[in-house]
PDB file of C-alpha atoms in Angstrom:
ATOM      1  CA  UNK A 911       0.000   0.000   0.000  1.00  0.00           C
ATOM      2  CA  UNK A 912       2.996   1.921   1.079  1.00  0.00           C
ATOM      3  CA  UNK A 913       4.860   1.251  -2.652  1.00  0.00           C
ATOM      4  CA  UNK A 914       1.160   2.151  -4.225  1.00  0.00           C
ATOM      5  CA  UNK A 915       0.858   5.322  -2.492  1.00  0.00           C
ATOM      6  CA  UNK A 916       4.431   6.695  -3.061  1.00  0.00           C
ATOM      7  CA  UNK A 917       4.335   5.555  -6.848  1.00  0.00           C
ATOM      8  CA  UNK A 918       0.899   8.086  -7.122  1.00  0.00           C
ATOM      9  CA  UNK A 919       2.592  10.819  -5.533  1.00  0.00           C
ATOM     10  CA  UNK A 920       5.762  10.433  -8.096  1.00  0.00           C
ATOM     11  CA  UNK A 921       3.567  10.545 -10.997  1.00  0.00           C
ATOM     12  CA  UNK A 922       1.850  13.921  -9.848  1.00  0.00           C
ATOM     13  CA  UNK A 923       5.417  15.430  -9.278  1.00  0.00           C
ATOM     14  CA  UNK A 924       6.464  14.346 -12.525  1.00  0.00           C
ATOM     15  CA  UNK A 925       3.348  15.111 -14.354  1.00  0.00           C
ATOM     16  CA  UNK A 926       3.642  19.021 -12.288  1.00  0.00           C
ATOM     17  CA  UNK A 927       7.464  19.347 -13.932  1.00  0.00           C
ATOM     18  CA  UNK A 928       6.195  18.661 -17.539  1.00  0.00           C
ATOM     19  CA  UNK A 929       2.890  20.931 -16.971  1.00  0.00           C
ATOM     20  CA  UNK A 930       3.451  24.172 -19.346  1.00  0.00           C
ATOM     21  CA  UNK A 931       3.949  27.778 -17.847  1.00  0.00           C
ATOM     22  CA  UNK A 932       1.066  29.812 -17.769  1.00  0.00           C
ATOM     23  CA  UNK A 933       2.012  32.868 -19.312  1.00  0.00           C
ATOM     24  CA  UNK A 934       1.328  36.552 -17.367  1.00  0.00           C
ATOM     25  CA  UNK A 935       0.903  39.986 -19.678  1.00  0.00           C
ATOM     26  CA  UNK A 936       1.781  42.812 -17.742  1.00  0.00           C
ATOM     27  CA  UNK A 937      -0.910  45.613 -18.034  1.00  0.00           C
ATOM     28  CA  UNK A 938       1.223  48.884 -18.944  1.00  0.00           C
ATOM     29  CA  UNK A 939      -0.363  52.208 -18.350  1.00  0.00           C
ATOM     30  CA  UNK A 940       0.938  55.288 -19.901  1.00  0.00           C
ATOM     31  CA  UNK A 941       0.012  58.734 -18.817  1.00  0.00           C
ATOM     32  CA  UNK A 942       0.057  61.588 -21.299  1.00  0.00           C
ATOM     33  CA  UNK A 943      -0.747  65.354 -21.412  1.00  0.00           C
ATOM     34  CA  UNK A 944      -1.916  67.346 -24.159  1.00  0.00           C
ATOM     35  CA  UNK A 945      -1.270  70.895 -25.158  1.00  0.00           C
ATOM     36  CA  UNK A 946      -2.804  73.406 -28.051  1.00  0.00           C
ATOM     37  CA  UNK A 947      -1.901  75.793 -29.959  1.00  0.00           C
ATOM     38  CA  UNK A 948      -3.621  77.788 -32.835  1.00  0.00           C
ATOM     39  CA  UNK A 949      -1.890  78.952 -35.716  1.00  0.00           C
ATOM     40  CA  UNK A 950      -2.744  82.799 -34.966  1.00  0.00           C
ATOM     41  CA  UNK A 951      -4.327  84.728 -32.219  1.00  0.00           C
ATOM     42  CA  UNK A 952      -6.805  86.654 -33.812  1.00  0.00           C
ATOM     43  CA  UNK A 953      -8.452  85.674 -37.417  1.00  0.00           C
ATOM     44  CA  UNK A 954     -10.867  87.727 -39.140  1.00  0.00           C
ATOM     45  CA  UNK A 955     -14.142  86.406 -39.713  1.00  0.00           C
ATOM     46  CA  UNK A 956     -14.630  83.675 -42.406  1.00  0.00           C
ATOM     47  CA  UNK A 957     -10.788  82.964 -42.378  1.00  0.00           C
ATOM     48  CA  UNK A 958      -9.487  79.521 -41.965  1.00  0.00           C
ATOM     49  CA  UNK A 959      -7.312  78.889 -38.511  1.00  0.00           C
ATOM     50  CA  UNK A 960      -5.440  75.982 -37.825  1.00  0.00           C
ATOM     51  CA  UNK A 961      -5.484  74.196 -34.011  1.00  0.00           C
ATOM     52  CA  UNK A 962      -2.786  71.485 -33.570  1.00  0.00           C
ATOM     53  CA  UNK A 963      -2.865  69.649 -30.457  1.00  0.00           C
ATOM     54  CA  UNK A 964       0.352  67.893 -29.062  1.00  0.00           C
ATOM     55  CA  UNK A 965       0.797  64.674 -27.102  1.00  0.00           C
ATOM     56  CA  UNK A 966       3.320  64.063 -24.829  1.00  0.00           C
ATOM     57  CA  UNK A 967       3.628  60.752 -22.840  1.00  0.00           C
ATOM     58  CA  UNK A 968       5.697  59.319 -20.331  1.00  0.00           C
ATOM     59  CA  UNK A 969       7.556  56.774 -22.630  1.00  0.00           C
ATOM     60  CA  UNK A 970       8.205  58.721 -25.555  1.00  0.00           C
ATOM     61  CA  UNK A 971       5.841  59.302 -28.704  1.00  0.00           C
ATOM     62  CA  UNK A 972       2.058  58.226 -28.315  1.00  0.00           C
ATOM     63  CA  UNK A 973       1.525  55.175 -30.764  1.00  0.00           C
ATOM     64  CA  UNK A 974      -1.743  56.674 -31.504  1.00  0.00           C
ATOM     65  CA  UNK A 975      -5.311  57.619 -30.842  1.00  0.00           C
ATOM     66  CA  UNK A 976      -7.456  60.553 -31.596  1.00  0.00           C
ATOM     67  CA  UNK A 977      -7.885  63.960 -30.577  1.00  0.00           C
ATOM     68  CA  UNK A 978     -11.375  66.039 -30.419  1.00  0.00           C
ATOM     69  CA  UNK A 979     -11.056  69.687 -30.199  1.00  0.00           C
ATOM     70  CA  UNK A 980     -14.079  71.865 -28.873  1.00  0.00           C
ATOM     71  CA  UNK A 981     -15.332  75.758 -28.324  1.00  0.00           C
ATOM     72  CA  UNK A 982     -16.412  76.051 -25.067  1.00  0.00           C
ATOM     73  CA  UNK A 983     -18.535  79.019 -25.941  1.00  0.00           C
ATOM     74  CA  UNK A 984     -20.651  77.474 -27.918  1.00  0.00           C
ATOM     75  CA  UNK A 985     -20.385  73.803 -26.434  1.00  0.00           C
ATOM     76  CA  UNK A 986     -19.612  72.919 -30.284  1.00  0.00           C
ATOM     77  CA  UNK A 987     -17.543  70.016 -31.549  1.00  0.00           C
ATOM     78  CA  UNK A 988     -15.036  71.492 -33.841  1.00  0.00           C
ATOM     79  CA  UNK A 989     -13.629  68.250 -35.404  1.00  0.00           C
ATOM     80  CA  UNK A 990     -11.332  65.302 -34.706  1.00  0.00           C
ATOM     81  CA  UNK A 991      -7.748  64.240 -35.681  1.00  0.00           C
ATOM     82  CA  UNK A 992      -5.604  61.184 -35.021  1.00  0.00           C
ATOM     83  CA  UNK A 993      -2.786  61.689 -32.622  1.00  0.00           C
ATOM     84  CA  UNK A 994      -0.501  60.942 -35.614  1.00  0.00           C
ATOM     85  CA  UNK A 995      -1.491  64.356 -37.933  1.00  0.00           C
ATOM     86  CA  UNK A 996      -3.345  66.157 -34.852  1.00  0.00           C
ATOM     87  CA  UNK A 997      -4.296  69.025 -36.412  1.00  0.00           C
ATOM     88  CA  UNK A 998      -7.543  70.700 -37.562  1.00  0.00           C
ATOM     89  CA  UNK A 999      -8.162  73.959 -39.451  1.00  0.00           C
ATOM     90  CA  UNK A1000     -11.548  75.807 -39.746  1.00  0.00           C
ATOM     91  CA  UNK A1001     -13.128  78.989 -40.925  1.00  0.00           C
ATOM     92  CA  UNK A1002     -16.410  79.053 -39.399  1.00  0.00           C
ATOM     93  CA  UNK A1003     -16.405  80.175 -36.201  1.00  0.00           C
ATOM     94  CA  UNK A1004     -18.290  82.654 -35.144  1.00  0.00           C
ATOM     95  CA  UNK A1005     -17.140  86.092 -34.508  1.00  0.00           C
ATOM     96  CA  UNK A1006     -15.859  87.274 -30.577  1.00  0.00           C
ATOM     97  CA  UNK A1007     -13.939  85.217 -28.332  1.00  0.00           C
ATOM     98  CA  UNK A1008     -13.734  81.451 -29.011  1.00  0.00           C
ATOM     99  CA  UNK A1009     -12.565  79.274 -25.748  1.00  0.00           C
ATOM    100  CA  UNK A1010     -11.427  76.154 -27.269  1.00  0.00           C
ATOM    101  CA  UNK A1011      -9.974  72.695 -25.995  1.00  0.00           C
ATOM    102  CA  UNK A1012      -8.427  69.742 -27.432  1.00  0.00           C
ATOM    103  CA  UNK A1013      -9.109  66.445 -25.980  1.00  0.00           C
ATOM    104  CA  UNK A1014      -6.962  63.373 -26.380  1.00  0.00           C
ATOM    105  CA  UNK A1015      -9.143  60.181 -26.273  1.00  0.00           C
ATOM    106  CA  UNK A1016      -6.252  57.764 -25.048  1.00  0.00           C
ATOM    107  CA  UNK A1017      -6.215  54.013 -26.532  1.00  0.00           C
ATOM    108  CA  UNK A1018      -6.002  50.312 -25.828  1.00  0.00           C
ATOM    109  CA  UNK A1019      -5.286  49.480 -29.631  1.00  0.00           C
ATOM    110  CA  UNK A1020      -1.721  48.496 -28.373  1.00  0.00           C
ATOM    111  CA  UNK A1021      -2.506  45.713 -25.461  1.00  0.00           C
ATOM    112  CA  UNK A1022      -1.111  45.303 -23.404  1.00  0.00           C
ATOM    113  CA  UNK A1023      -0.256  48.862 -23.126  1.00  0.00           C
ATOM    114  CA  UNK A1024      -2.996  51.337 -22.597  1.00  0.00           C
ATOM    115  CA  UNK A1025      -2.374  54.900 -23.288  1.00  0.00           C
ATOM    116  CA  UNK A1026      -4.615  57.118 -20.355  1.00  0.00           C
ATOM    117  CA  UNK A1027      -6.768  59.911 -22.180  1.00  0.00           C
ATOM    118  CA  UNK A1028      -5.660  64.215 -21.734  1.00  0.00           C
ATOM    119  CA  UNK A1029      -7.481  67.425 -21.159  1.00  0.00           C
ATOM    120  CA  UNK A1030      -5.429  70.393 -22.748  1.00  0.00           C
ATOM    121  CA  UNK A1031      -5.766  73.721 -21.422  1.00  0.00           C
ATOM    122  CA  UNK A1032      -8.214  76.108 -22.554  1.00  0.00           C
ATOM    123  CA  UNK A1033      -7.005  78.450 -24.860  1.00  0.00           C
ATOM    124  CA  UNK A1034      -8.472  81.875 -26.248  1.00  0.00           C
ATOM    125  CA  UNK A1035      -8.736  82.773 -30.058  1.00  0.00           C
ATOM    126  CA  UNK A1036     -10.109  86.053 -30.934  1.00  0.00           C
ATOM    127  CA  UNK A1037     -12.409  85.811 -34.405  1.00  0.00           C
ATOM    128  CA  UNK A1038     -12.454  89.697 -35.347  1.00  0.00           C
ATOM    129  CA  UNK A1039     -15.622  91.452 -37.459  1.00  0.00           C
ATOM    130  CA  UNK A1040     -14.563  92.766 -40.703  1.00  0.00           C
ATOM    131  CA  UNK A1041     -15.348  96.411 -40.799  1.00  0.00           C
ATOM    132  CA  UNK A1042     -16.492  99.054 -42.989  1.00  0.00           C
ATOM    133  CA  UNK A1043     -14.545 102.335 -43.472  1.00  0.00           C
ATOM    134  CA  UNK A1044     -15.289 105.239 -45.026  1.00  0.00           C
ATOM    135  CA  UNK A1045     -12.900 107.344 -46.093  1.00  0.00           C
ATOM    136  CA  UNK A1046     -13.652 111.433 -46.874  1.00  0.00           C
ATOM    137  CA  UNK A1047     -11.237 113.590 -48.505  1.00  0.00           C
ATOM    138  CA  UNK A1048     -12.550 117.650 -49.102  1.00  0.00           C
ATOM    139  CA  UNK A1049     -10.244 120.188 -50.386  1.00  0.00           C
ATOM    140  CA  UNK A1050     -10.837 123.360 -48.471  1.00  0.00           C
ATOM    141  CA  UNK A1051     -10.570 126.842 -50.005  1.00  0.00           C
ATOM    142  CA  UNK A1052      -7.657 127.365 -47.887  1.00  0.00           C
ATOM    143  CA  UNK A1053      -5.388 124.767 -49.858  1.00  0.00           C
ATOM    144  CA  UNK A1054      -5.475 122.066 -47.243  1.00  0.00           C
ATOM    145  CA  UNK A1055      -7.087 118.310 -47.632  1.00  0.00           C
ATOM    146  CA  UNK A1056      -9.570 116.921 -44.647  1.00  0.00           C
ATOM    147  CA  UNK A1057      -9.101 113.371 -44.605  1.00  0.00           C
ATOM    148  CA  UNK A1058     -12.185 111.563 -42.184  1.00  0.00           C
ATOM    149  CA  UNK A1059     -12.348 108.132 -41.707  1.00  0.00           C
ATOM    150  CA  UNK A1060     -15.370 106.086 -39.950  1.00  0.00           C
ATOM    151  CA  UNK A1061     -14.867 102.727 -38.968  1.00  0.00           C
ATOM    152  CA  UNK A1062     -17.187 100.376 -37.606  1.00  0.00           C
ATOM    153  CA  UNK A1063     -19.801  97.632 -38.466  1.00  0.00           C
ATOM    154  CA  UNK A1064     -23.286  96.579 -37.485  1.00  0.00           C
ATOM    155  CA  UNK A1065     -23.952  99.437 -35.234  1.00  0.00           C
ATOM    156  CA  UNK A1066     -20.670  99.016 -33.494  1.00  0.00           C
ATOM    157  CA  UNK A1067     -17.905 101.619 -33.547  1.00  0.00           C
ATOM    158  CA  UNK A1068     -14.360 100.610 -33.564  1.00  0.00           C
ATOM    159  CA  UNK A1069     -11.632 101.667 -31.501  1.00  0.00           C
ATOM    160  CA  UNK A1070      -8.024 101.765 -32.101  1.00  0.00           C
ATOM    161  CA  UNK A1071      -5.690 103.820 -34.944  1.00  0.00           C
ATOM    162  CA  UNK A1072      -5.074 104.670 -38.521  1.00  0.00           C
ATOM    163  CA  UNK A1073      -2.562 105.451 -40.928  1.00  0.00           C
ATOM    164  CA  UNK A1074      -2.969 107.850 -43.924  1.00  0.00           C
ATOM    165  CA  UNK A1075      -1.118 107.671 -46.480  1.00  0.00           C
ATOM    166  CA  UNK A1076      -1.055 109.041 -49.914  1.00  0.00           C
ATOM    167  CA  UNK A1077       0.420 106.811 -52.289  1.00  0.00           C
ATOM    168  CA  UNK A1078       3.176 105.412 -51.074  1.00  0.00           C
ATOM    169  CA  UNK A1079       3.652 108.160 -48.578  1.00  0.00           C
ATOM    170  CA  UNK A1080       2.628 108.119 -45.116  1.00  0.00           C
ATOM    171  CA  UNK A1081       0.957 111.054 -43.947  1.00  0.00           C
ATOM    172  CA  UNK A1082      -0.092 109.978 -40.230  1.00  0.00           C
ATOM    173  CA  UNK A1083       0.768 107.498 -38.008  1.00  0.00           C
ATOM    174  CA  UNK A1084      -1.580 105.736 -35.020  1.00  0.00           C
ATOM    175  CA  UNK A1085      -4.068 109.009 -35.501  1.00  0.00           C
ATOM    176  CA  UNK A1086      -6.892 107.785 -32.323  1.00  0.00           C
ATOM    177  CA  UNK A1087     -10.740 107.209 -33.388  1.00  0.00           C
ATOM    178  CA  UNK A1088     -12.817 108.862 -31.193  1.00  0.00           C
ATOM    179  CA  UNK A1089     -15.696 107.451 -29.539  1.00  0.00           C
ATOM    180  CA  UNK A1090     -17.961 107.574 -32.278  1.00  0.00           C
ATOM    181  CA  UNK A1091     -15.188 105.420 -34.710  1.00  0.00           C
ATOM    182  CA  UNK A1092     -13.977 108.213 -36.560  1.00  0.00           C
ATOM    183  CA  UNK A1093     -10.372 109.368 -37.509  1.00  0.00           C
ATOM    184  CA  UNK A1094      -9.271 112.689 -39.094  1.00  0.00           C
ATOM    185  CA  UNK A1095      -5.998 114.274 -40.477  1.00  0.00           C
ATOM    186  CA  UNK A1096      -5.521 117.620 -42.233  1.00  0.00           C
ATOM    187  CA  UNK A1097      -2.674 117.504 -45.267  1.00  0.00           C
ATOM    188  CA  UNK A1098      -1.655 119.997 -47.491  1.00  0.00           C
ATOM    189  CA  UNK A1099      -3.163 120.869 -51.398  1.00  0.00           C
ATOM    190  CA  UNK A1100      -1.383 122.469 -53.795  1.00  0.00           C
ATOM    191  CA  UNK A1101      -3.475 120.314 -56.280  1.00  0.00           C
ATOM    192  CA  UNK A1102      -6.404 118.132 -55.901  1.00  0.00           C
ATOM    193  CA  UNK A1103      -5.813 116.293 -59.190  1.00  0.00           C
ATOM    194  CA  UNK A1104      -5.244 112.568 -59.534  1.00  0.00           C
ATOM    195  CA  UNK A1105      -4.334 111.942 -55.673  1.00  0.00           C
ATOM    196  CA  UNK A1106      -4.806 109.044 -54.164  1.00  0.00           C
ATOM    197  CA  UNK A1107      -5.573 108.640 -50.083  1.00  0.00           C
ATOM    198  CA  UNK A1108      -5.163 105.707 -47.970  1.00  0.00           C
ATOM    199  CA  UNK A1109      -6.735 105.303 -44.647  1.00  0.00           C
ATOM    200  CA  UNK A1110      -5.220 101.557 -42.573  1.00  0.00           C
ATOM    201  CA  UNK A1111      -6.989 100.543 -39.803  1.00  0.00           C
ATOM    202  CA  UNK A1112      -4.869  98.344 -37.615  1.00  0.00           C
ATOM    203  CA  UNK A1113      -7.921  96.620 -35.820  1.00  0.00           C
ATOM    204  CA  UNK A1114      -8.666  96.136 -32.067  1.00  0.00           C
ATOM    205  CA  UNK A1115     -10.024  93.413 -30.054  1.00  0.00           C
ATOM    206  CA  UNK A1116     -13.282  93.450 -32.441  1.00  0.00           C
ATOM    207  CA  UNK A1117     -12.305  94.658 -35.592  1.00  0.00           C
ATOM    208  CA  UNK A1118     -10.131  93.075 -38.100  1.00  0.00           C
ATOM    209  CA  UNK A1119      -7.163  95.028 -40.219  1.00  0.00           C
ATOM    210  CA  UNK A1120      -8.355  97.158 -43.339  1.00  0.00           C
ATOM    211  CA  UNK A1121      -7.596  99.178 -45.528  1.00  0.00           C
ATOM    212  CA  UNK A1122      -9.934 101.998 -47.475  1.00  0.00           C
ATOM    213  CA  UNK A1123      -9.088 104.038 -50.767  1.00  0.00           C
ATOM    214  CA  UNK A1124      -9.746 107.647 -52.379  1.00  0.00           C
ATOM    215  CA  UNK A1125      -8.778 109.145 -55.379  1.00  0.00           C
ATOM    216  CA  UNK A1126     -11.487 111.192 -55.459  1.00  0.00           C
ATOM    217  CA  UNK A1127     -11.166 114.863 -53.811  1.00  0.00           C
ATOM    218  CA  UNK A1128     -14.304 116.530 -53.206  1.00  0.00           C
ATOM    219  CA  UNK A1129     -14.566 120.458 -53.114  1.00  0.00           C
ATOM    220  CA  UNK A1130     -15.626 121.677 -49.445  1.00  0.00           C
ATOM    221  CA  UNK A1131     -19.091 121.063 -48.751  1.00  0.00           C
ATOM    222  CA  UNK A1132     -19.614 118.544 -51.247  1.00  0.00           C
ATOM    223  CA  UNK A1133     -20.094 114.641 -50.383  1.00  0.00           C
ATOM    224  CA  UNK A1134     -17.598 112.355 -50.260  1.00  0.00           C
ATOM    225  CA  UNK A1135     -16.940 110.052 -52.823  1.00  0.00           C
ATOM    226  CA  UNK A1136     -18.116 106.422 -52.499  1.00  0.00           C
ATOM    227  CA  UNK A1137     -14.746 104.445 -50.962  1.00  0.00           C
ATOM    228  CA  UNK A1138     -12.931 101.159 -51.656  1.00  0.00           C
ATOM    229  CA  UNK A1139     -13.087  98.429 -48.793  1.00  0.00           C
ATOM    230  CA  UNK A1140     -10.684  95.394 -48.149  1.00  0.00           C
ATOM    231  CA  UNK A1141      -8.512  94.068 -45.309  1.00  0.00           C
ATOM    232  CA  UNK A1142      -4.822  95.082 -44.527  1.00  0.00           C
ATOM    233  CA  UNK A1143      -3.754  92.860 -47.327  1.00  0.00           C
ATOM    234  CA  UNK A1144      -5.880  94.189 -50.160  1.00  0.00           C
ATOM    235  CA  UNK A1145      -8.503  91.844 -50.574  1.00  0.00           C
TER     236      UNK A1145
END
């Protein structure tokens, strides 16, 4: 009985040493943190801004993943990227301050290694109202040119400076608008013939850039001719 029993206990040892290893994955958890940036602080309305999110983790590039970005203001989705290209652009946001966010979605694609999800930071973009100037030149009896501009849009008056120039020439640098949005400069006339005024307005927190354009002179009392409108670059 002795010899039976000790045989039965060999054959479980022996059958224990052959027995294969049951392998153990290691869950690996990587914690990452995400930052944005926009391509520009201020855009003007309608015009296209890019937001690129970046991913940083604690062992080195994320493998992947995607990325949603969102305005706060308007509790809006913006769009989504993959943590390999994460960038978006987009040009139809409305006008005043945007508050947006970019949100990294983390992943398990890559078991046994998880990668945790990120909040970035929220960051401010400024989408600015294109205005409308207009832009007065009258030639006085006295031989002098009043140049008025009024800038503003929607019942809104815009604050800030402007540049006159004629030609190439600058006339007047960061001349103040007044409360009401308006701008005005004084230059001298020995002839009102073929000259061609410039009024830039450099924009505020509100207003975009632009640019109106005389070449018009009116006689003093007359109305102003009708004026050319685009932003600082023209358009």
């Amino acid at each position: 009985m002795a010899v039976l029993l000790g045989g039965a206990i060999a054959a479980l040892c022996i059958a224990a040493a052959v027995r294969p290893a049951r392998t153990q994955a290691e869950i690996v958890s990587i914690e990452t943190s995400t930052t944005l940036h926009a391509s520009r602080e201020r855009s003007p309305l309608g015009e296209p801004v890019t937001f690129t999110a970046k991913i940083d983790a604690a062992h080195g590039a994320v493998p992947g993943g995607e990325i949603d970005f969102f305005d706060e203001t308007t509790a809006r989705w913006l769009g989504r990227a993959s943590a390999t290209s994460p960038s978006i652009t987009v040009s139809n946001l409305p006008a005043g301050v945007r508050r947006i966010r970019a949100e990294y979605r983390g992943t398990q694609a890559f078991m046994p290694t998880i990668v945790q999800p990120s909040v970035s930071r929220t960051i401010i973009h400024r989408v600015l109202v294109r205005p409308e100037l207009t832009l007065a030149a009258v030639h006085s009896a006295g031989g002098t040119v009043l140049l008025t501009v009024d800038v503003g849009a929607n019942g809104l008056k815009a604050s800030g400076h402007v540049a006159f120039r004629e030609g190439a020439t600058i006339l007047a640098r960061d001349v103040p608008l007044d409360g009401s949005g308006r701008a005005s400069f004084i230059t001298s006339a020995s002839s009102v013939e073929a000259r061609r005024f410039v009024a830039e307005y450099s924009g505020d927190a509100t207003f975009a850039p632009a640019t109106a354009i005389t070449d018009r002179v009116v006689s003093l009392g007359a109305v102003a001719a009708p004026f050319v409108i685009g932003d600082k670059d023209g358009r």
